[in-house]
PDB file of C-alpha atoms in Angstrom:
ATOM      1  CA  UNK A   1     -14.242 -14.905  -8.117  1.00  0.00           C
ATOM      2  CA  UNK A   2     -14.102 -18.062  -5.974  1.00  0.00           C
ATOM      3  CA  UNK A   3     -10.640 -19.385  -5.168  1.00  0.00           C
ATOM      4  CA  UNK A   4     -10.449 -23.108  -6.025  1.00  0.00           C
ATOM      5  CA  UNK A   5      -7.349 -23.382  -3.815  1.00  0.00           C
ATOM      6  CA  UNK A   6      -8.828 -21.762  -0.691  1.00  0.00           C
ATOM      7  CA  UNK A   7      -8.735 -25.081   1.214  1.00  0.00           C
ATOM      8  CA  UNK A   8      -4.963 -25.353   0.653  1.00  0.00           C
ATOM      9  CA  UNK A   9      -2.570 -23.973   3.267  1.00  0.00           C
ATOM     10  CA  UNK A  10      -0.268 -21.174   2.113  1.00  0.00           C
ATOM     11  CA  UNK A  11       3.441 -21.827   2.613  1.00  0.00           C
ATOM     12  CA  UNK A  12       6.729 -20.518   1.226  1.00  0.00           C
ATOM     13  CA  UNK A  13       6.608 -22.902  -1.740  1.00  0.00           C
ATOM     14  CA  UNK A  14       3.097 -21.780  -2.736  1.00  0.00           C
ATOM     15  CA  UNK A  15       2.674 -19.359  -5.629  1.00  0.00           C
ATOM     16  CA  UNK A  16       2.602 -15.744  -4.516  1.00  0.00           C
ATOM     17  CA  UNK A  17      -0.804 -14.153  -4.007  1.00  0.00           C
ATOM     18  CA  UNK A  18       0.309 -10.507  -3.984  1.00  0.00           C
ATOM     19  CA  UNK A  19       2.474  -8.233  -6.136  1.00  0.00           C
ATOM     20  CA  UNK A  20       3.570  -4.635  -5.594  1.00  0.00           C
ATOM     21  CA  UNK A  21       5.794  -2.317  -7.582  1.00  0.00           C
ATOM     22  CA  UNK A  22       8.898  -1.404  -5.578  1.00  0.00           C
ATOM     23  CA  UNK A  23      10.221   2.158  -5.401  1.00  0.00           C
ATOM     24  CA  UNK A  24      13.765   1.795  -4.014  1.00  0.00           C
ATOM     25  CA  UNK A  25      14.283   3.959  -0.908  1.00  0.00           C
ATOM     26  CA  UNK A  26      17.079   4.609   1.548  1.00  0.00           C
ATOM     27  CA  UNK A  27      14.574   5.407   4.327  1.00  0.00           C
ATOM     28  CA  UNK A  28      11.388   3.364   3.808  1.00  0.00           C
ATOM     29  CA  UNK A  29      10.981  -0.410   4.202  1.00  0.00           C
ATOM     30  CA  UNK A  30       8.608  -2.434   2.038  1.00  0.00           C
ATOM     31  CA  UNK A  31       5.049  -2.454   3.390  1.00  0.00           C
ATOM     32  CA  UNK A  32       5.313  -6.255   3.747  1.00  0.00           C
ATOM     33  CA  UNK A  33       8.483  -8.399   3.789  1.00  0.00           C
ATOM     34  CA  UNK A  34       8.390 -10.190   0.454  1.00  0.00           C
ATOM     35  CA  UNK A  35       9.128 -13.814  -0.468  1.00  0.00           C
ATOM     36  CA  UNK A  36      11.022 -12.786  -3.570  1.00  0.00           C
ATOM     37  CA  UNK A  37      11.592  -9.947  -6.008  1.00  0.00           C
ATOM     38  CA  UNK A  38      11.111  -9.813  -9.763  1.00  0.00           C
ATOM     39  CA  UNK A  39      13.759  -7.674 -11.470  1.00  0.00           C
ATOM     40  CA  UNK A  40      12.920  -6.680 -15.045  1.00  0.00           C
ATOM     41  CA  UNK A  41      16.015  -4.662 -15.962  1.00  0.00           C
ATOM     42  CA  UNK A  42      19.326  -6.182 -14.828  1.00  0.00           C
ATOM     43  CA  UNK A  43      21.697  -4.375 -12.514  1.00  0.00           C
ATOM     44  CA  UNK A  44      23.014  -4.227  -8.983  1.00  0.00           C
ATOM     45  CA  UNK A  45      20.396  -4.617  -6.263  1.00  0.00           C
ATOM     46  CA  UNK A  46      21.053  -3.381  -2.716  1.00  0.00           C
ATOM     47  CA  UNK A  47      18.677  -4.969  -0.213  1.00  0.00           C
ATOM     48  CA  UNK A  48      18.084  -5.536   3.465  1.00  0.00           C
ATOM     49  CA  UNK A  49      17.129  -9.172   4.058  1.00  0.00           C
ATOM     50  CA  UNK A  50      14.511 -10.331   6.549  1.00  0.00           C
ATOM     51  CA  UNK A  51      17.487 -11.494   8.645  1.00  0.00           C
ATOM     52  CA  UNK A  52      18.842  -7.922   8.766  1.00  0.00           C
ATOM     53  CA  UNK A  53      21.834  -8.187   6.413  1.00  0.00           C
ATOM     54  CA  UNK A  54      22.442  -5.293   4.006  1.00  0.00           C
ATOM     55  CA  UNK A  55      23.975  -6.636   0.792  1.00  0.00           C
ATOM     56  CA  UNK A  56      24.527  -5.404  -2.757  1.00  0.00           C
ATOM     57  CA  UNK A  57      24.013  -8.271  -5.194  1.00  0.00           C
ATOM     58  CA  UNK A  58      25.538  -7.743  -8.667  1.00  0.00           C
ATOM     59  CA  UNK A  59      23.717  -8.198 -11.973  1.00  0.00           C
ATOM     60  CA  UNK A  60      20.324  -9.395 -10.707  1.00  0.00           C
ATOM     61  CA  UNK A  61      17.601 -10.127 -13.282  1.00  0.00           C
ATOM     62  CA  UNK A  62      14.464 -12.269 -13.133  1.00  0.00           C
ATOM     63  CA  UNK A  63      13.257 -13.855  -9.902  1.00  0.00           C
ATOM     64  CA  UNK A  64      15.450 -13.111  -6.877  1.00  0.00           C
ATOM     65  CA  UNK A  65      14.246 -15.640  -4.238  1.00  0.00           C
ATOM     66  CA  UNK A  66      15.280 -13.821  -1.064  1.00  0.00           C
ATOM     67  CA  UNK A  67      13.016 -12.483   1.707  1.00  0.00           C
ATOM     68  CA  UNK A  68      13.594  -8.739   1.629  1.00  0.00           C
ATOM     69  CA  UNK A  69      12.438  -5.862   3.849  1.00  0.00           C
ATOM     70  CA  UNK A  70      14.024  -2.960   1.934  1.00  0.00           C
ATOM     71  CA  UNK A  71      15.336  -2.220  -1.543  1.00  0.00           C
ATOM     72  CA  UNK A  72      17.808   0.649  -1.274  1.00  0.00           C
ATOM     73  CA  UNK A  73      17.914   3.529  -3.778  1.00  0.00           C
ATOM     74  CA  UNK A  74      21.643   4.071  -3.201  1.00  0.00           C
ATOM     75  CA  UNK A  75      23.461   1.102  -4.701  1.00  0.00           C
ATOM     76  CA  UNK A  76      20.520  -0.175  -6.779  1.00  0.00           C
ATOM     77  CA  UNK A  77      20.817   0.116 -10.556  1.00  0.00           C
ATOM     78  CA  UNK A  78      18.321  -2.635 -11.428  1.00  0.00           C
ATOM     79  CA  UNK A  79      14.833  -1.480 -12.455  1.00  0.00           C
ATOM     80  CA  UNK A  80      11.361  -2.873 -13.006  1.00  0.00           C
ATOM     81  CA  UNK A  81      11.352  -4.304  -9.473  1.00  0.00           C
ATOM     82  CA  UNK A  82       8.224  -6.037  -8.166  1.00  0.00           C
ATOM     83  CA  UNK A  83       7.798  -7.509  -4.668  1.00  0.00           C
ATOM     84  CA  UNK A  84       6.092 -10.914  -4.542  1.00  0.00           C
ATOM     85  CA  UNK A  85       4.469 -12.421  -1.418  1.00  0.00           C
TER      86      UNK A  85
END
């Protein structure tokens, strides 16, 4: 299908073009650093940010607008996690 927005430049405020289900892992980074995460079931979310910080964020649900390279299995209780980029 033709993209009516193909002449527009992508930037960080553009809608995301890609989604991927996230399987939290203590050893594997996301295939692509994401722009944000969608969290369907609330809970703690342990992530590594694009800047390299490892942080556990309490009670995340909905859109989490942080650029993330890893979602950790240990420390993550949230579920239904989708990477958006």
